[in-house]
Short mmCIF file of C-alpha atoms in Angstrom, two decimals:
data_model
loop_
_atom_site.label_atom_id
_atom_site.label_comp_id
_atom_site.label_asym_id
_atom_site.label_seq_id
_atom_site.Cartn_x
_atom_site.Cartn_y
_atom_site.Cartn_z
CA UNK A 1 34.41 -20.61 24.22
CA UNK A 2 36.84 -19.74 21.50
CA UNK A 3 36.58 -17.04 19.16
CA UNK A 4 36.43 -19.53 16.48
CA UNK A 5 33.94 -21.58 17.57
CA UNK A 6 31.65 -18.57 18.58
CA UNK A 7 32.40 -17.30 14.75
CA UNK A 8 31.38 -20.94 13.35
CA UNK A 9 28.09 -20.73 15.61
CA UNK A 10 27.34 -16.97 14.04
CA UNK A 11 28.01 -17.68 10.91
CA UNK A 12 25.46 -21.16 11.42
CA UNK A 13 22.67 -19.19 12.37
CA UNK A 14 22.79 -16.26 9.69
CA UNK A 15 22.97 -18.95 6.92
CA UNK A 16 19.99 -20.46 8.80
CA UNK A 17 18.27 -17.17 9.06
CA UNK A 18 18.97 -16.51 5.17
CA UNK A 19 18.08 -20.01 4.39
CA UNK A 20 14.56 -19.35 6.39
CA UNK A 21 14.19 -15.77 5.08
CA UNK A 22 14.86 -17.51 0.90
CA UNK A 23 11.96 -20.06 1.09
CA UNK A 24 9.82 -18.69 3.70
CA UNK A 25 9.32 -15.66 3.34
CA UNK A 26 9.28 -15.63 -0.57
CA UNK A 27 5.82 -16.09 -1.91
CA UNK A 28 5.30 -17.66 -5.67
CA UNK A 29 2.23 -16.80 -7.90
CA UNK A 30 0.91 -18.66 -10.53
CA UNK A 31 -0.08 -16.09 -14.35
CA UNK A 32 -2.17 -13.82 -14.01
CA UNK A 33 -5.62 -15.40 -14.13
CA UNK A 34 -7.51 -14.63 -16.99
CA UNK A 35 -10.77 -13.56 -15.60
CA UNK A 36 -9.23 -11.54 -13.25
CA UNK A 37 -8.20 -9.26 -16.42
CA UNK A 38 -10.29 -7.43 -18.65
CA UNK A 39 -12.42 -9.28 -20.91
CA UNK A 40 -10.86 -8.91 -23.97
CA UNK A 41 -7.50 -10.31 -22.32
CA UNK A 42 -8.72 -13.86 -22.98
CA UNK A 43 -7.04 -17.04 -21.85
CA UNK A 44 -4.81 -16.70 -24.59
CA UNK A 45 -1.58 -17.50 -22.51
CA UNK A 46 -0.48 -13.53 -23.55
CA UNK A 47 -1.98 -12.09 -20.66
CA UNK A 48 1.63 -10.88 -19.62
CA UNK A 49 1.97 -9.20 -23.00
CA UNK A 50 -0.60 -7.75 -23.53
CA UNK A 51 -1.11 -6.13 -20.07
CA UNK A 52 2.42 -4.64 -20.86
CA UNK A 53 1.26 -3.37 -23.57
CA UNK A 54 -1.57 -2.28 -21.98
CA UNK A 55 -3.80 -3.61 -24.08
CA UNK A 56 -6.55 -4.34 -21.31
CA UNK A 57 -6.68 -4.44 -17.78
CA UNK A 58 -4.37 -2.63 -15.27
CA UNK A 59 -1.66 -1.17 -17.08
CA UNK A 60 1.62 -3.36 -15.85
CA UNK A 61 -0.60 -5.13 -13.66
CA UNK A 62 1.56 -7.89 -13.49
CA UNK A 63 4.81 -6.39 -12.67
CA UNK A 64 5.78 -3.30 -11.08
CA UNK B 1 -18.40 -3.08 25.29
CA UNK B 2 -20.57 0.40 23.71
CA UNK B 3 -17.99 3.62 23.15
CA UNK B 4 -20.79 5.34 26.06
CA UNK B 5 -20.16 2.57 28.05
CA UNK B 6 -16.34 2.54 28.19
CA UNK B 7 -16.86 6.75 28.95
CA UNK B 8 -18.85 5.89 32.02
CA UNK B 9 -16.29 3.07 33.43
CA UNK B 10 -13.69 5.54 32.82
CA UNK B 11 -15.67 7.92 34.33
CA UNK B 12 -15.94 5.76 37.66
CA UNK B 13 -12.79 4.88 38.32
CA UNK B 14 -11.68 8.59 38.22
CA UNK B 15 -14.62 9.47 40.63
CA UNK B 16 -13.62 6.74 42.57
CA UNK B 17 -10.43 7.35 42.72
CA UNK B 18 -10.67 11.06 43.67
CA UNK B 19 -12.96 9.76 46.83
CA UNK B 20 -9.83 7.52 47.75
CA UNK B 21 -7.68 10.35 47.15
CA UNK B 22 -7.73 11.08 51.40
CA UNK B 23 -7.91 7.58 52.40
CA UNK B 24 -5.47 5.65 50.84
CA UNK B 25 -1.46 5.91 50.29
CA UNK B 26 -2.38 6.15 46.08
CA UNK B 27 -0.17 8.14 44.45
CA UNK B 28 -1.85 8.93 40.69
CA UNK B 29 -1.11 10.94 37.60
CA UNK B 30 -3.43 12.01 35.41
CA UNK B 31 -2.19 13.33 31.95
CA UNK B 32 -3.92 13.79 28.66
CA UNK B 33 -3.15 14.65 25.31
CA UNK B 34 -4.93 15.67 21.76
CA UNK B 35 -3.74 16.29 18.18
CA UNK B 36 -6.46 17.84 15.53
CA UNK B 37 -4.52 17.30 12.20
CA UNK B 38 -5.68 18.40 8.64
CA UNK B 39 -4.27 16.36 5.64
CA UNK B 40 -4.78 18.09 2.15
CA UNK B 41 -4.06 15.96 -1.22
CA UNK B 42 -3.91 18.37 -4.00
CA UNK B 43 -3.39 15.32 -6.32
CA UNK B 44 -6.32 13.93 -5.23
CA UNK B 45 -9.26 17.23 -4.57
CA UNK B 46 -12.19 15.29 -5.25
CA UNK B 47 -11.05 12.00 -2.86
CA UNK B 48 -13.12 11.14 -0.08
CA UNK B 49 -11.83 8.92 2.47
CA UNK B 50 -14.87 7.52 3.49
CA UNK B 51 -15.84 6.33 -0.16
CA UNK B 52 -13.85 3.38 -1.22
CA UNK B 53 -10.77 2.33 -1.64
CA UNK B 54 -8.87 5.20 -3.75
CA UNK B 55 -9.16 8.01 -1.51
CA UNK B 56 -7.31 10.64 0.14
CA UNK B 57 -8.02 12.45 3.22
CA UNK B 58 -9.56 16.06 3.23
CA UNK B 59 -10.51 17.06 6.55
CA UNK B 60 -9.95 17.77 10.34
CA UNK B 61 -9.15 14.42 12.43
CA UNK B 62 -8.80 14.14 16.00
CA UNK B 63 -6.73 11.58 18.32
CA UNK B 64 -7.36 12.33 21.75
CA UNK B 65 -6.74 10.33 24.88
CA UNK B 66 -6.84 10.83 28.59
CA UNK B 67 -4.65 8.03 30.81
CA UNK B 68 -4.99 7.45 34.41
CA UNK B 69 -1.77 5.98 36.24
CA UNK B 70 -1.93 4.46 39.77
CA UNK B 71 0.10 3.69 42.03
CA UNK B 72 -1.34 1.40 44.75
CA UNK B 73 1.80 0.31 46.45
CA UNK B 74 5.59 0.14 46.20
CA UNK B 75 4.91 -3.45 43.80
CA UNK B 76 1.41 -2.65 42.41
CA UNK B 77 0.56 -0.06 39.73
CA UNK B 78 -2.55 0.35 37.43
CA UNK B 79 -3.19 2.14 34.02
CA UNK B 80 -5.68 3.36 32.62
CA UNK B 81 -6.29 4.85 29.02
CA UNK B 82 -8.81 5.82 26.79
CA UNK B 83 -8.61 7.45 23.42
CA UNK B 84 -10.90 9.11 21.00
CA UNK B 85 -10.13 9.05 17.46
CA UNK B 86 -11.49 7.59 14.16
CA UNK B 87 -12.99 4.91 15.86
CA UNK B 88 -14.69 6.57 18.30
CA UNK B 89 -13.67 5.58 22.16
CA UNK B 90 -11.91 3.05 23.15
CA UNK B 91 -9.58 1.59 25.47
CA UNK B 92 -6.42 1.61 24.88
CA UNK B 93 -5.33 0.49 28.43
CA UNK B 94 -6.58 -1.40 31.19
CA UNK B 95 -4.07 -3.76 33.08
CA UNK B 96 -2.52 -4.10 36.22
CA UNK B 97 1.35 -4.46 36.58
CA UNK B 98 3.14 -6.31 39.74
CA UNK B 99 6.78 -5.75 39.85
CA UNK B 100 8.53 -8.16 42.23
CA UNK B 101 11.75 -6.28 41.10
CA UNK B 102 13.35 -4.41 38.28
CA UNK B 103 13.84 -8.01 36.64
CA UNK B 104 10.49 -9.01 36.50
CA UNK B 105 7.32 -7.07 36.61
CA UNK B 106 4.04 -9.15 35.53
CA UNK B 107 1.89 -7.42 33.58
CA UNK B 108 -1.84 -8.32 33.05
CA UNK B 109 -4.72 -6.70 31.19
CA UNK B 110 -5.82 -4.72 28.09
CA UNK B 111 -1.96 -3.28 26.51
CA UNK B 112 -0.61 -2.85 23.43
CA UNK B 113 2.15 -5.65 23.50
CA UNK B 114 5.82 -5.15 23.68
CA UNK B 115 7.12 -4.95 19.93
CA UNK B 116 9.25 -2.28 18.38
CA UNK B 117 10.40 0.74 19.60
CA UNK B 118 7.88 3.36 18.10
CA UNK B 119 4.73 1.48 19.75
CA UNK B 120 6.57 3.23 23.22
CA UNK B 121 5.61 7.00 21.77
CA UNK B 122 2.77 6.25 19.57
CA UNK B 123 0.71 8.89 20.64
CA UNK B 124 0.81 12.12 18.61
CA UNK B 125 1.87 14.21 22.11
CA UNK B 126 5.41 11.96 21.31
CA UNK B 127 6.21 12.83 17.48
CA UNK B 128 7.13 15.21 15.85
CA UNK B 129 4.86 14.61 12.43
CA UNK B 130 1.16 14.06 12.52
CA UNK B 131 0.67 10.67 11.15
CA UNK B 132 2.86 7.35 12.05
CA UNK B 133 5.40 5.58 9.70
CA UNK B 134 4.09 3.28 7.13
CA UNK B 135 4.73 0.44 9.01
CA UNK B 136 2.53 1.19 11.55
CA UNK B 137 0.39 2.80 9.93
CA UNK B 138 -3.63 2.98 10.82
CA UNK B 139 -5.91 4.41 8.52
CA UNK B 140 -4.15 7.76 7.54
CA UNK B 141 -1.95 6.21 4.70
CA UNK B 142 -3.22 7.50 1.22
CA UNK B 143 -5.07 4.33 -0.29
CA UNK B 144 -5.25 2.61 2.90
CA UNK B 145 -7.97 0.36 2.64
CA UNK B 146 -6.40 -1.33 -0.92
CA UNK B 147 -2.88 -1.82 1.44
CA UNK B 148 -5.19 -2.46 4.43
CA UNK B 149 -2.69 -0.20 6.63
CA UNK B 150 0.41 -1.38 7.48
CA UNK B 151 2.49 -3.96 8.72
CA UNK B 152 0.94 -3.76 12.02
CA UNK B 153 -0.72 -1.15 12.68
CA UNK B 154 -0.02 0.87 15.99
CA UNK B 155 -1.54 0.92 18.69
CA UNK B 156 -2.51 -2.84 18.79
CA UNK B 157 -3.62 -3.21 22.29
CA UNK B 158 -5.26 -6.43 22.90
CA UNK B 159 -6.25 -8.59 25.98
CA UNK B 160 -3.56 -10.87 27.65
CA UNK B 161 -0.56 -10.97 29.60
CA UNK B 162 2.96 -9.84 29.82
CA UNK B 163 6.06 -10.68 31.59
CA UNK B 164 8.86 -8.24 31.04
CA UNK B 165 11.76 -6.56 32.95
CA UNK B 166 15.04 -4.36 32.55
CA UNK B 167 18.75 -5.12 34.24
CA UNK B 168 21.45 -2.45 34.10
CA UNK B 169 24.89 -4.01 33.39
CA UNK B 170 26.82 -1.05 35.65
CA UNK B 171 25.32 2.35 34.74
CA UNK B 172 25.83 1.96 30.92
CA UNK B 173 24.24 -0.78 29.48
CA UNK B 174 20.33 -2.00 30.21
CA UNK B 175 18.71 -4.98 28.66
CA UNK B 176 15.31 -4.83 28.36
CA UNK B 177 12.91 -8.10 27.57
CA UNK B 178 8.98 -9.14 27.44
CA UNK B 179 7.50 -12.18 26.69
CA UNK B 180 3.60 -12.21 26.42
CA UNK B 181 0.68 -13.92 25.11
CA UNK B 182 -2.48 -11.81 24.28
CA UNK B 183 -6.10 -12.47 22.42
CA UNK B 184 -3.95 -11.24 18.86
CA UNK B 185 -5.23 -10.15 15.45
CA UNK B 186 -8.51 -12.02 14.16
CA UNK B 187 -10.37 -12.38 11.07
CA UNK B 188 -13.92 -13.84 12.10
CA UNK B 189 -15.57 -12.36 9.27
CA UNK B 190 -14.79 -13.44 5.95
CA UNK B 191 -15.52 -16.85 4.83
CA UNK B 192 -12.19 -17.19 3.02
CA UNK B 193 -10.12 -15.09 5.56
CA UNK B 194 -6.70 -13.72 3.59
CA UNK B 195 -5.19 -10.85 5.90
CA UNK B 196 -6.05 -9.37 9.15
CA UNK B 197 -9.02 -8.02 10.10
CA UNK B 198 -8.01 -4.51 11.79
CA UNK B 199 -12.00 -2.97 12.04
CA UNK B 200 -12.51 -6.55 14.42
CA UNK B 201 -9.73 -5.81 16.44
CA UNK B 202 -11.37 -2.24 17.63
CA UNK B 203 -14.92 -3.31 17.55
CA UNK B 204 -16.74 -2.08 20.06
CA UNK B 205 -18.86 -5.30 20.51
CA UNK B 206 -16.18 -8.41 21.29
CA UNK B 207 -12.34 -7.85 22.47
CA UNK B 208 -12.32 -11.71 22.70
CA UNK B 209 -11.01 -14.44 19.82
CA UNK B 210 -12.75 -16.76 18.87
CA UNK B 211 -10.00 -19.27 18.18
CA UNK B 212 -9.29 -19.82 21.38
CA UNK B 213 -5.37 -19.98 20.77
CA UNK B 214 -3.47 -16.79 22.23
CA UNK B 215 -0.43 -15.09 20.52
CA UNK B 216 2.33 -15.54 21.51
CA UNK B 217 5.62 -13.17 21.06
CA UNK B 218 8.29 -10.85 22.79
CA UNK B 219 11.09 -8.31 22.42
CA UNK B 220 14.33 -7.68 24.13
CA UNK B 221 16.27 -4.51 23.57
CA UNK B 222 19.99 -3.26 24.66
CA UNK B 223 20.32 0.32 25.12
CA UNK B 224 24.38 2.05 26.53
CA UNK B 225 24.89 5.33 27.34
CA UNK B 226 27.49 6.61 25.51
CA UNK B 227 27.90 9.88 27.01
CA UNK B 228 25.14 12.23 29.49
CA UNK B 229 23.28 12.81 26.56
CA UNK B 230 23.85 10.51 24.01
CA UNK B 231 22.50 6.62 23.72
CA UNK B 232 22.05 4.31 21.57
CA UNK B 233 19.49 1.32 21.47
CA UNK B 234 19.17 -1.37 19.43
CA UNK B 235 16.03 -4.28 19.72
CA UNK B 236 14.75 -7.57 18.30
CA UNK B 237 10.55 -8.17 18.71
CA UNK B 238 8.38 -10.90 17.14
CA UNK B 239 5.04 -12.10 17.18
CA UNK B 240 2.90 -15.21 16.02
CA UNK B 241 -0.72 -16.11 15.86
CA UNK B 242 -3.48 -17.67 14.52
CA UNK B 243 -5.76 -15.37 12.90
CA UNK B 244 -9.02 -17.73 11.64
CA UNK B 245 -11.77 -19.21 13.83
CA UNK B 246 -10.62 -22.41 12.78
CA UNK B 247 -7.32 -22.49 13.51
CA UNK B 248 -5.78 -22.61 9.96
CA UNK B 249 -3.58 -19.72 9.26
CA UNK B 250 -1.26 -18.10 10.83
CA UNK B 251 0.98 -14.82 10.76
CA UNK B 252 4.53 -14.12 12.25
CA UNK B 253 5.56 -10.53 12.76
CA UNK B 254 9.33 -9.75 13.00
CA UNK B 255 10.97 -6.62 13.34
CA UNK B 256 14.23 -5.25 14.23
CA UNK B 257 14.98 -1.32 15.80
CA UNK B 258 17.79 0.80 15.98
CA UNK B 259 18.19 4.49 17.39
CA UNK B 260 20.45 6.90 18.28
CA UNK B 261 20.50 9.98 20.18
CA UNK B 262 23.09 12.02 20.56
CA UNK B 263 22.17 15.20 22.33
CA UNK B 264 19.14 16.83 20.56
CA UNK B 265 19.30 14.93 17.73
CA UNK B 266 17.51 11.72 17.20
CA UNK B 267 17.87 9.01 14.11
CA UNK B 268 15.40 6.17 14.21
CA UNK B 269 15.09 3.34 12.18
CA UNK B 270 12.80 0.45 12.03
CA UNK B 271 12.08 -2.63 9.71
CA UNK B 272 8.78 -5.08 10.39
CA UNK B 273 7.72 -8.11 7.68
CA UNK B 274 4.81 -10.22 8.17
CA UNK B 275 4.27 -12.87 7.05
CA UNK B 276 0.60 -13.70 6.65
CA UNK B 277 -1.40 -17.11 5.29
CA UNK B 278 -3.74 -17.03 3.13
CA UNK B 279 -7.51 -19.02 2.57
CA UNK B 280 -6.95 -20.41 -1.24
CA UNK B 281 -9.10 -23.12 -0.99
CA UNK B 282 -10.98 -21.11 -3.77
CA UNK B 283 -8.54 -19.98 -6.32
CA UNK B 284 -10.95 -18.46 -8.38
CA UNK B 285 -11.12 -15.44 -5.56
CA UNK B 286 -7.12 -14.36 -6.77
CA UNK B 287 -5.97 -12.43 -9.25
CA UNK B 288 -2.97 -14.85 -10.08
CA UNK B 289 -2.77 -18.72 -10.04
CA UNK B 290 -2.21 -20.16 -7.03
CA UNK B 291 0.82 -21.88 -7.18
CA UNK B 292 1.09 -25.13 -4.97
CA UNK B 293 4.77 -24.08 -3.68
CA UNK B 294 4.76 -21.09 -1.74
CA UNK B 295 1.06 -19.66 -2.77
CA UNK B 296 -0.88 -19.65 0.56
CA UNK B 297 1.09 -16.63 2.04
CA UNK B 298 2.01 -13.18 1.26
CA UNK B 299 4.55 -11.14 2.71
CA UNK B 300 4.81 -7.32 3.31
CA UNK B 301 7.33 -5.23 4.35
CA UNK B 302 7.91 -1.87 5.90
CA UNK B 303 10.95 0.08 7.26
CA UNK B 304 11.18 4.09 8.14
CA UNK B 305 14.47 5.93 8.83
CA UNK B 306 13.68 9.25 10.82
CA UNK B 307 16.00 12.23 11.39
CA UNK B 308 14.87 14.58 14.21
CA UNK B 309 17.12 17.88 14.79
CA UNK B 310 16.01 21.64 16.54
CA UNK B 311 16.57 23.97 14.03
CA UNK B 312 16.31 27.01 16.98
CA UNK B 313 14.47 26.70 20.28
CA UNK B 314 11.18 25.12 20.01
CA UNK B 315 11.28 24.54 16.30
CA UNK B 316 12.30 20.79 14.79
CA UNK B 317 12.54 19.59 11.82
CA UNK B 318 12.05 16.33 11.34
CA UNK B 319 12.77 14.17 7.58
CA UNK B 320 11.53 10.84 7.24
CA UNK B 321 11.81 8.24 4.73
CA UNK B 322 9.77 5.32 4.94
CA UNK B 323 8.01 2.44 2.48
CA UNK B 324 6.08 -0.86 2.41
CA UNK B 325 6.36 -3.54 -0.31
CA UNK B 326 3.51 -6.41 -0.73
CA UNK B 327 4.81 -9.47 -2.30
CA UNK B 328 2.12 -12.61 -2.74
CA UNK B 329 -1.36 -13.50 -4.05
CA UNK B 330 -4.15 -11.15 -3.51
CA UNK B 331 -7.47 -10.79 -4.20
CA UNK B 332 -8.80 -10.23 -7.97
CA UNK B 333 -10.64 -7.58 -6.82
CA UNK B 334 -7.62 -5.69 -5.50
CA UNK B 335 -5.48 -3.39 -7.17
CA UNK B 336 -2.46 -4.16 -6.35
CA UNK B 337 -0.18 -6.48 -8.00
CA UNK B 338 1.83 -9.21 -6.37
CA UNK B 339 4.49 -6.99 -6.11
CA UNK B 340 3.35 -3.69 -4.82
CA UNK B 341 5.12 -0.72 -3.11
CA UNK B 342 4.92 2.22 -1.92
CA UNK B 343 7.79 4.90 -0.72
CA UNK B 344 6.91 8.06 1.19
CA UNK B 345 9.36 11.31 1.72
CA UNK B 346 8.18 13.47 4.51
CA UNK B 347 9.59 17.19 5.24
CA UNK B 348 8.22 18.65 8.63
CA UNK B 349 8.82 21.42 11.22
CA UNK B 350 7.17 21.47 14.75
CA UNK B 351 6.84 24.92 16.58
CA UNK B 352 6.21 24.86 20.12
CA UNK B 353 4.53 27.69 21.18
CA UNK B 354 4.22 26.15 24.98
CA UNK B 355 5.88 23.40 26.52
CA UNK B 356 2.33 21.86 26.27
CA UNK B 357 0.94 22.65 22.83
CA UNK B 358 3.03 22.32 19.32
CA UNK B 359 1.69 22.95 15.85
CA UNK B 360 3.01 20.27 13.23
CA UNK B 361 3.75 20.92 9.52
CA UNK B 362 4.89 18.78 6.66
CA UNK B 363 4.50 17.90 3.37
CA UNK B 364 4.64 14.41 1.64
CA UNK B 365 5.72 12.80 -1.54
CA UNK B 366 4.27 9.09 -2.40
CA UNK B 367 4.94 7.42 -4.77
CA UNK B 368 3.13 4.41 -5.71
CA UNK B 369 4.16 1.15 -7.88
CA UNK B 370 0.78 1.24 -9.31
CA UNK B 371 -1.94 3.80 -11.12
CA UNK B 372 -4.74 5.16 -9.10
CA UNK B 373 -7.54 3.86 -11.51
CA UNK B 374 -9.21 7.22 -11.91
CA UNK B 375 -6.48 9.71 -12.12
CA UNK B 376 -3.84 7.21 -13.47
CA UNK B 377 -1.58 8.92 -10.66
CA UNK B 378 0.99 7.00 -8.87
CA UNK B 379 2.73 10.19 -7.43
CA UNK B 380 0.71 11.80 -4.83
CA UNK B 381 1.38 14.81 -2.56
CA UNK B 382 0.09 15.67 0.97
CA UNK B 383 -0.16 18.31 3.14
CA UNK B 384 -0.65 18.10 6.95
CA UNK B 385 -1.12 20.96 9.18
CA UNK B 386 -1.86 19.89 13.06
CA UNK B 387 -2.10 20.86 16.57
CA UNK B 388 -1.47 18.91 19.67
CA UNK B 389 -1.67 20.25 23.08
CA UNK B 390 -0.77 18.04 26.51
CA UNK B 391 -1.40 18.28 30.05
#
């Protein structure tokens, strides 16, 4: 087998494995739900502000 | 099986084999080890590990375990182990391996599956530090129940069989390789199962699953000798399953392993992910939407890197770095957010007084990527001071 071939077949299953490891193996969530916050939080569609701003619930609950 | 019960088989086949002792050709080893460790949190006094979920640990803990090795003839060898420690006893080994040659040895049994390389000196008699890496963590990580332990926590015997073997390429190189398939992880108890149920893997009532599909998964490892006392070895493990009894989600373990030893020094590195489904047929259990693309799993991460070098005879020090990240859904109840870490530094020394008993010292820094709700801490220190003794 020739070096080049053997380098074409490496390099075809790394982008494979980075390919698998981009989609699955990298969850997506949805907001932050608004009754999973504190009361006063609301379904206002600011949740994400004003948990930076720790307003209510977890401070930076969101992101970390 | 009850923890009294397990004592009395183990019990028996010691008596038994002690009358066999005269009669037979067995040749048997009997070895035994225990660590008492005590883990101090000064940020955390008033935490009690056995409250909740933010907790620290205060107190004296013991892992303990006596093993029993057999061998019945030049192919057939047994082992036995059982261990005392948070969970009371339990087995930790029961199986039976046939080795037709180097190549191929069939293992069958109770073991803790081939994955990894730390899984090979999980007991305390083999480390340096008191407690395990992050990754394989069980139950002595500061807020452990909100991370439920780690990747996969070691030891994970379960019931099931193994194929495995080891060629030498000249006197340098040796692959190693397993293949097995074994009862796996479980989560029979929640109705809207989310992660894996680690109590139902050591209860002392069932070490069946009732899904009825094994696990499957292997490892294969290369290790050269690049001098008399210096090698390095570098492996690949992985492991699927179902974890639900009805067959719906599944989790993949992967990990990778690299260490190096060159004399008395050792470097050791490890990385595991899993990748675990998730029951969101009721949204209204998360904390964040549930997004249709990529919203039934989460994913969690751990690697260590581990320096171990004798400072004079009998004393180590040993420096560890090591960390877990949680990226996905979880629960609205939980305190984490869906993108959680946490990164550990560990300083230790380890005297040996005898060849056969060591006292163990360190001191750790976490630091967490969210607030303990009652202190508002997310830097924590602990303190470990432990004794193990073998025989």
């Amino acid at each position: 087998m020739s070096v080049r071939l053997l380098s074409l077949l490496v390099a075809s299953l790394l982008a494979t494995l980075a390919s698998i490891a981009c989609t699955d193996f990298v969850p997506e969530v949805g907001p932050i739900r608004a009754t999973a916050a504190a009361p006063d939080c609301g379904a206002s569609g600011n949740e994400y502000d004003q948990v930076d701003a720790g307003m209510c619930g977890e401070p930076d609950a969101n992101h970390d | 099986m009850r923890p009294l019960s397990q004592l009395i088989v183990f019990a028996i086949v010691l008596i038994a084999l002690f009358a066999l002792q005269n009669a037979s050709a067995l040749e048997h080893n009997i070895a035994g080890s225990g660590q008492l460790d005590y883990e101090y949190v000064p940020t955390a006094r008033n935490g009690n590990a056995n409250a909740g979920t933010y907790n620290a640990f205060d107190g004296f803990t013991l892992e303990a375990a006596a093993k029993l090795s057999v061998d019945v003839n030049e192919h057939l060898s047994a082992n036995v182990k059982v261990c005392v420690g948070c969970h009371g006893f339990e087995p930790d080994m029961f199986y039976f391996d046939y080795r037709f040659q180097d190549e191929l040895d069939l293992r069958a049994g109770r073991f803790s599956p081939s994955f990894g390389s730390f899984v090979l000196r999980h007991d305390p008699a083999n480390q340096k530090l008191t407690d395990k890496p992050l990754p394989y963590d069980m139950g002595r990580m500061l807020r452990k129940d909100v991370w439920n332990n780690g990747v996969l926590p070691a030891p994970f015997p379960s019931n099931g069989l193994e194929v495995n073997g080891t060629h030498w390429f000249g006197d340098r190189v040796q692959l190693d390789y397993a293949a097995y398939a074994i009862t796996g992880f479980r989560n029979d108890t929640d109705a809207y199962p989310v992660d894996l149920n680690f109590i139902e893997s050591h209860s002392p009532t069932y070490y069946i699953s009732t899904n009825g599909r094994p696990a499957f998964g292997g490892r294969t490892a290369i290790t050269v000798k690049m001098g008399n006392a210096s090698d390095m070895s570098a492996g690949a493990s992985g492991m699927y399953g179902i974890y639900d009894p009805h067959d719906r989600f599944s989790y993949l373990i992967l990990g990778g392993d690299l260490s190096l030893r060159v004399h008395h020094t050792n470097v050791r590195m490890e990385y595991l992910v899993r990748r675990q489904e998730m029951d969101t047929d009721d949204p209204s259990l998360f904390k964040y939407a549930v997004s249709p693309q990529r919203g039934n799993f989460f994913v969690k991460q751990g690697a260590f890197a581990e320096l171990e070098q004798p400072l004079v005879t009998d004393l180590d020090l040993v420096a560890r770095l090591d960390g877990m990240t949680r990226n996905g859904n979880v629960l609205a109840t939980s305190p984490l957010s869906s993108n959680a870490y946490v990164i550990r530094e560990t300083l230790g020394l380890a005297y040996a007084f005898d060849r056969n008993f060591r006292v163990k010292t360190s001191g750790e820094l976490w630091e967490f990527s969210g607030p303990d709700p009652t202190t508002g801490r997310t830097t924590e220190v602990s303190l470990h001071l432990g004794v193990v003794g073998t025989f």
